[in-house]
Amino acid sequence: MQLKDSLSGELRPVQPQQVSIYACGITPYSSAHVGHARTYVVFDLLAKVLQQQGHEVSLVRNVTDIDDKIIAAAAKEGVSWHELSQRYARENRMLMVKTGLAIPREPHASHFLEDIFKLTQALLDKGHAYVAASGDVLYRVASFDGPLLMPHKEGSLRSEQGNSRVDASGKEDLRDFALWKRAEASEVGFDSPWGWGRPGWHIECSAMISALFGGSVTIHGGGVDLKFPHHQAEIMQSEPIFGRPLADIWMHNGSVLSEGQKMSKSLGNFVTWEHALNQSDELVPGLGADLLRVSMLQAHWQKPLDWSDSLLYSTKAELLHLVQGLGSVKTQPQDLEPFIAQLSSNLNTPAAFVWLRGQHKLGNSAVVRAALDFLGVNVEGWLAFKEPSLVANAQLIELLQAQRAQARQDKDWARSDELREQLRALGAEVQDTPTRRQSNLQ
Ligand SMILES: [Zn+2]
């Protein structure tokens, strides 16, 4: 497998036998949206392809369960931060199951406080951090001179200015960010060597990677929004301590648009994961999870994906087309190899689907079947699928035809004519028998 690394911009081979993947997960304070779903679908497929290629894969998706947004949302509802974050983390796992995704290892940040303290102390000891007058422990951005995902300049000013809990006056440099934020005794917090407070978001991921993988991973990823400042900060925190790159390969998947526009709560075009699943299931009852997953793979993972009705319709048509003729097809393990080879070039799913359509056209049914099985597509289900409206219509047509036969037997011609119009409106052919024609002559 070769993947495009966001840090170097190069295609890089995935080399080790044991592959560790750390994909940044949710902050559970509200329902997940289609953007989360896409990240999960992409990393789920990546793990499956690597496993198919013989790698041992450990996929981790953290849950950022200590966060100001969780605390604010919990206070608004009058519940504890723990209860609220557990609820949304559980909901998120249910969505993964409903979407047909494997549940990865899900470490919760709140279980790693000791590792956060250890890493923060190590950064203080090495001069990469300092305790500001405010009591916050801040990262000294100027102390880092390694390669970065983005220049750590103005963006950091904006992001930190938005964080009212860090007192900018205590900073040596406006770019510096918090590793530990002091809190009032009345606020939600934890005891630490630096007093009552809460960890910064970025240090949570560095600490979890340290605890679970010894400080670095094969592939680190998440949505493109996480590149800066989150992943950049993780690099700056981890690399001076562990003395090696935090990740061999950085993977940032593109965002999800809604009908061509950036999704936002203020525009009212925000699509939750659950809504997307329901939308998919309405189009193909019982097969919505397949439709959602395959729709998410229609754009290259590095590019934006436009979530729209037409995406769902075209994916549905594609799947209905691809399953044709696969009912009794038996496959051999080697039938999957060419599809895996397609995907191993930077997980290029749109190109792999174009190739798959070509295979279907050539009649290479075993290859197509093996690929769809690998993607978790319920081939039998899709083959048996009938348009729900047509199924409903067929029953209605049968009923109206029976009523019309009865009306004609009763020589109720007005009723018979009315029923004929109703049947025609439903697209049903109405053939009058000679009896009826005779009746017309009467
Ligand atoms: Zn993270």
mmCIF file of N, CA and C in Angstrom, residues 1-4 12-23 41-60 217-221 248-251 301 336-337 339-349 374-375:
data_model
loop_
_atom_site.group_PDB
_atom_site.id
_atom_site.type_symbol
_atom_site.label_atom_id
_atom_site.label_comp_id
_atom_site.label_asym_id
_atom_site.label_seq_id
_atom_site.Cartn_x
_atom_site.Cartn_y
_atom_site.Cartn_z
ATOM 1 N N MET A 1 0.855 -1.203 0.000
ATOM 2 C CA MET A 1 0.000 0.000 0.000
ATOM 3 C C MET A 1 0.881 1.241 0.000
ATOM 4 N N GLN A 2 0.565 2.140 -0.871
ATOM 5 C CA GLN A 2 1.240 3.440 -0.879
ATOM 6 C C GLN A 2 0.202 4.506 -0.548
ATOM 7 N N LEU A 3 0.574 5.436 0.294
ATOM 8 C CA LEU A 3 -0.357 6.494 0.689
ATOM 9 C C LEU A 3 0.319 7.850 0.555
ATOM 10 N N LYS A 4 -0.485 8.846 0.194
ATOM 11 C CA LYS A 4 0.050 10.199 0.077
ATOM 12 C C LYS A 4 0.141 10.810 1.470
ATOM 13 N N ARG A 12 4.028 7.354 0.065
ATOM 14 C CA ARG A 12 4.907 6.568 0.923
ATOM 15 C C ARG A 12 4.370 5.154 1.096
ATOM 16 N N PRO A 13 5.248 4.158 1.039
ATOM 17 C CA PRO A 13 4.784 2.782 1.253
ATOM 18 C C PRO A 13 4.507 2.514 2.733
ATOM 19 N N VAL A 14 3.495 1.713 2.985
ATOM 20 C CA VAL A 14 3.249 1.265 4.364
ATOM 21 C C VAL A 14 4.121 0.041 4.553
ATOM 22 N N GLN A 15 5.173 0.160 5.368
ATOM 23 C CA GLN A 15 6.176 -0.897 5.411
ATOM 24 C C GLN A 15 6.057 -1.921 6.532
ATOM 25 N N PRO A 16 5.833 -1.497 7.761
ATOM 26 C CA PRO A 16 5.948 -2.501 8.831
ATOM 27 C C PRO A 16 4.885 -3.589 8.765
ATOM 28 N N GLN A 17 5.224 -4.737 9.312
ATOM 29 C CA GLN A 17 4.272 -5.852 9.388
ATOM 30 C C GLN A 17 3.137 -5.472 10.344
ATOM 31 N N GLN A 18 3.509 -4.840 11.451
ATOM 32 C CA GLN A 18 2.495 -4.397 12.413
ATOM 33 C C GLN A 18 2.233 -2.916 12.172
ATOM 34 N N VAL A 19 1.029 -2.625 11.740
ATOM 35 C CA VAL A 19 0.684 -1.241 11.402
ATOM 36 C C VAL A 19 -0.190 -0.656 12.501
ATOM 37 N N SER A 20 0.247 0.466 13.042
ATOM 38 C CA SER A 20 -0.598 1.159 14.016
ATOM 39 C C SER A 20 -1.230 2.373 13.338
ATOM 40 N N ILE A 21 -2.532 2.476 13.488
ATOM 41 C CA ILE A 21 -3.247 3.618 12.894
ATOM 42 C C ILE A 21 -3.966 4.353 14.009
ATOM 43 N N TYR A 22 -3.725 5.645 14.099
ATOM 44 C CA TYR A 22 -4.408 6.476 15.099
ATOM 45 C C TYR A 22 -5.176 7.554 14.346
ATOM 46 N N ALA A 23 -6.486 7.411 14.334
ATOM 47 C CA ALA A 23 -7.329 8.397 13.647
ATOM 48 C C ALA A 23 -8.095 9.176 14.701
ATOM 49 N N VAL A 41 -15.348 5.716 7.687
ATOM 50 C CA VAL A 41 -15.461 4.801 6.541
ATOM 51 C C VAL A 41 -14.095 4.653 5.858
ATOM 52 N N VAL A 42 -13.392 5.758 5.695
ATOM 53 C CA VAL A 42 -12.083 5.727 5.021
ATOM 54 C C VAL A 42 -11.081 4.889 5.829
ATOM 55 N N PHE A 43 -11.005 5.140 7.135
ATOM 56 C CA PHE A 43 -10.013 4.420 7.941
ATOM 57 C C PHE A 43 -10.405 2.955 8.155
ATOM 58 N N ASP A 44 -11.698 2.677 8.152
ATOM 59 C CA ASP A 44 -12.162 1.292 8.244
ATOM 60 C C ASP A 44 -11.710 0.517 6.997
ATOM 61 N N LEU A 45 -11.883 1.138 5.827
ATOM 62 C CA LEU A 45 -11.471 0.477 4.580
ATOM 63 C C LEU A 45 -9.952 0.313 4.540
ATOM 64 N N LEU A 46 -9.234 1.358 4.942
ATOM 65 C CA LEU A 46 -7.767 1.278 4.950
ATOM 66 C C LEU A 46 -7.297 0.091 5.796
ATOM 67 N N ALA A 47 -7.877 -0.037 6.996
ATOM 68 C CA ALA A 47 -7.483 -1.144 7.889
ATOM 69 C C ALA A 47 -7.782 -2.488 7.230
ATOM 70 N N LYS A 48 -8.936 -2.588 6.569
ATOM 71 C CA LYS A 48 -9.312 -3.863 5.931
ATOM 72 C C LYS A 48 -8.363 -4.220 4.789
ATOM 73 N N VAL A 49 -8.002 -3.209 3.984
ATOM 74 C CA VAL A 49 -7.111 -3.478 2.843
ATOM 75 C C VAL A 49 -5.738 -3.910 3.362
ATOM 76 N N LEU A 50 -5.244 -3.213 4.392
ATOM 77 C CA LEU A 50 -3.933 -3.570 4.940
ATOM 78 C C LEU A 50 -3.950 -4.984 5.528
ATOM 79 N N GLN A 51 -5.042 -5.331 6.193
ATOM 80 C CA GLN A 51 -5.163 -6.690 6.744
ATOM 81 C C GLN A 51 -5.158 -7.709 5.612
ATOM 82 N N GLN A 52 -5.879 -7.393 4.553
ATOM 83 C CA GLN A 52 -5.940 -8.293 3.400
ATOM 84 C C GLN A 52 -4.544 -8.489 2.800
ATOM 85 N N GLN A 53 -3.715 -7.461 2.929
ATOM 86 C CA GLN A 53 -2.347 -7.554 2.400
ATOM 87 C C GLN A 53 -1.387 -8.219 3.378
ATOM 88 N N GLY A 54 -1.923 -8.702 4.488
ATOM 89 C CA GLY A 54 -1.091 -9.469 5.411
ATOM 90 C C GLY A 54 -0.529 -8.685 6.584
ATOM 91 N N HIS A 55 -0.882 -7.406 6.699
ATOM 92 C CA HIS A 55 -0.408 -6.636 7.862
ATOM 93 C C HIS A 55 -1.266 -6.959 9.084
ATOM 94 N N GLU A 56 -0.655 -6.823 10.234
ATOM 95 C CA GLU A 56 -1.447 -6.847 11.470
ATOM 96 C C GLU A 56 -1.757 -5.396 11.776
ATOM 97 N N VAL A 57 -3.027 -5.099 11.902
ATOM 98 C CA VAL A 57 -3.418 -3.692 12.032
ATOM 99 C C VAL A 57 -4.037 -3.421 13.398
ATOM 100 N N SER A 58 -3.574 -2.352 14.028
ATOM 101 C CA SER A 58 -4.197 -1.905 15.261
ATOM 102 C C SER A 58 -4.759 -0.512 14.995
ATOM 103 N N LEU A 59 -6.086 -0.441 14.905
ATOM 104 C CA LEU A 59 -6.739 0.842 14.609
ATOM 105 C C LEU A 59 -7.297 1.441 15.896
ATOM 106 N N VAL A 60 -6.890 2.655 16.167
ATOM 107 C CA VAL A 60 -7.347 3.350 17.368
ATOM 108 C C VAL A 60 -8.054 4.639 16.976
ATOM 109 N N VAL A 217 3.299 6.363 15.670
ATOM 110 C CA VAL A 217 2.444 5.396 14.969
ATOM 111 C C VAL A 217 2.842 5.321 13.495
ATOM 112 N N THR A 218 2.354 4.282 12.827
ATOM 113 C CA THR A 218 2.628 4.152 11.398
ATOM 114 C C THR A 218 1.833 5.208 10.623
ATOM 115 N N ILE A 219 0.535 5.275 10.922
ATOM 116 C CA ILE A 219 -0.330 6.217 10.199
ATOM 117 C C ILE A 219 -1.124 7.021 11.223
ATOM 118 N N HIS A 220 -1.064 8.329 11.083
ATOM 119 C CA HIS A 220 -1.859 9.199 11.952
ATOM 120 C C HIS A 220 -2.762 10.010 11.044
ATOM 121 N N GLY A 221 -4.012 10.094 11.418
ATOM 122 C CA GLY A 221 -4.902 10.808 10.510
ATOM 123 C C GLY A 221 -6.132 11.357 11.160
ATOM 124 N N ASP A 248 4.771 7.859 10.554
ATOM 125 C CA ASP A 248 5.470 7.637 9.274
ATOM 126 C C ASP A 248 4.686 8.314 8.159
ATOM 127 N N ILE A 249 3.367 8.226 8.265
ATOM 128 C CA ILE A 249 2.496 8.780 7.219
ATOM 129 C C ILE A 249 1.355 9.551 7.879
ATOM 130 N N TRP A 250 1.105 10.759 7.392
ATOM 131 C CA TRP A 250 -0.037 11.559 7.852
ATOM 132 C C TRP A 250 -1.117 11.507 6.785
ATOM 133 N N MET A 251 -2.324 11.130 7.212
ATOM 134 C CA MET A 251 -3.444 11.039 6.251
ATOM 135 C C MET A 251 -4.559 11.977 6.680
ATOM 136 N N TRP A 301 -10.371 9.984 -1.105
ATOM 137 C CA TRP A 301 -10.374 10.372 0.318
ATOM 138 C C TRP A 301 -9.707 11.716 0.563
ATOM 139 N N LEU A 336 -10.021 -11.692 -5.428
ATOM 140 C CA LEU A 336 -10.013 -10.383 -4.787
ATOM 141 C C LEU A 336 -8.727 -9.597 -5.075
ATOM 142 N N GLU A 337 -7.678 -10.309 -5.433
ATOM 143 C CA GLU A 337 -6.359 -9.671 -5.560
ATOM 144 C C GLU A 337 -6.321 -8.441 -6.475
ATOM 145 N N PHE A 339 -8.595 -6.292 -7.190
ATOM 146 C CA PHE A 339 -9.285 -5.147 -6.584
ATOM 147 C C PHE A 339 -8.407 -4.543 -5.480
ATOM 148 N N ILE A 340 -7.778 -5.391 -4.687
ATOM 149 C CA ILE A 340 -6.882 -4.910 -3.635
ATOM 150 C C ILE A 340 -5.708 -4.161 -4.277
ATOM 151 N N ALA A 341 -5.239 -4.669 -5.399
ATOM 152 C CA ALA A 341 -4.135 -4.001 -6.102
ATOM 153 C C ALA A 341 -4.567 -2.599 -6.539
ATOM 154 N N GLN A 342 -5.829 -2.464 -7.003
ATOM 155 C CA GLN A 342 -6.357 -1.151 -7.383
ATOM 156 C C GLN A 342 -6.330 -0.208 -6.175
ATOM 157 N N LEU A 343 -6.774 -0.709 -5.037
ATOM 158 C CA LEU A 343 -6.883 0.133 -3.846
ATOM 159 C C LEU A 343 -5.522 0.458 -3.238
ATOM 160 N N SER A 344 -4.536 -0.375 -3.525
ATOM 161 C CA SER A 344 -3.241 -0.174 -2.869
ATOM 162 C C SER A 344 -2.491 1.024 -3.435
ATOM 163 N N SER A 345 -3.030 1.610 -4.483
ATOM 164 C CA SER A 345 -2.439 2.829 -5.001
ATOM 165 C C SER A 345 -3.156 4.019 -4.355
ATOM 166 N N ASN A 346 -2.700 4.387 -3.186
ATOM 167 C CA ASN A 346 -3.223 5.545 -2.454
ATOM 168 C C ASN A 346 -4.730 5.447 -2.168
ATOM 169 N N LEU A 347 -5.206 4.225 -1.968
ATOM 170 C CA LEU A 347 -6.609 3.990 -1.623
ATOM 171 C C LEU A 347 -7.555 4.790 -2.544
ATOM 172 N N ASN A 348 -7.255 4.663 -3.838
ATOM 173 C CA ASN A 348 -8.013 5.458 -4.814
ATOM 174 C C ASN A 348 -9.333 4.762 -5.142
ATOM 175 N N THR A 349 -10.339 5.010 -4.305
ATOM 176 C CA THR A 349 -11.609 4.300 -4.479
ATOM 177 C C THR A 349 -12.364 4.675 -5.755
ATOM 178 N N PHE A 374 -15.980 -8.019 -0.346
ATOM 179 C CA PHE A 374 -14.934 -7.397 0.483
ATOM 180 C C PHE A 374 -15.417 -6.058 1.049
ATOM 181 N N LEU A 375 -16.168 -5.317 0.238
ATOM 182 C CA LEU A 375 -16.677 -4.016 0.696
ATOM 183 C C LEU A 375 -17.874 -4.158 1.634
#
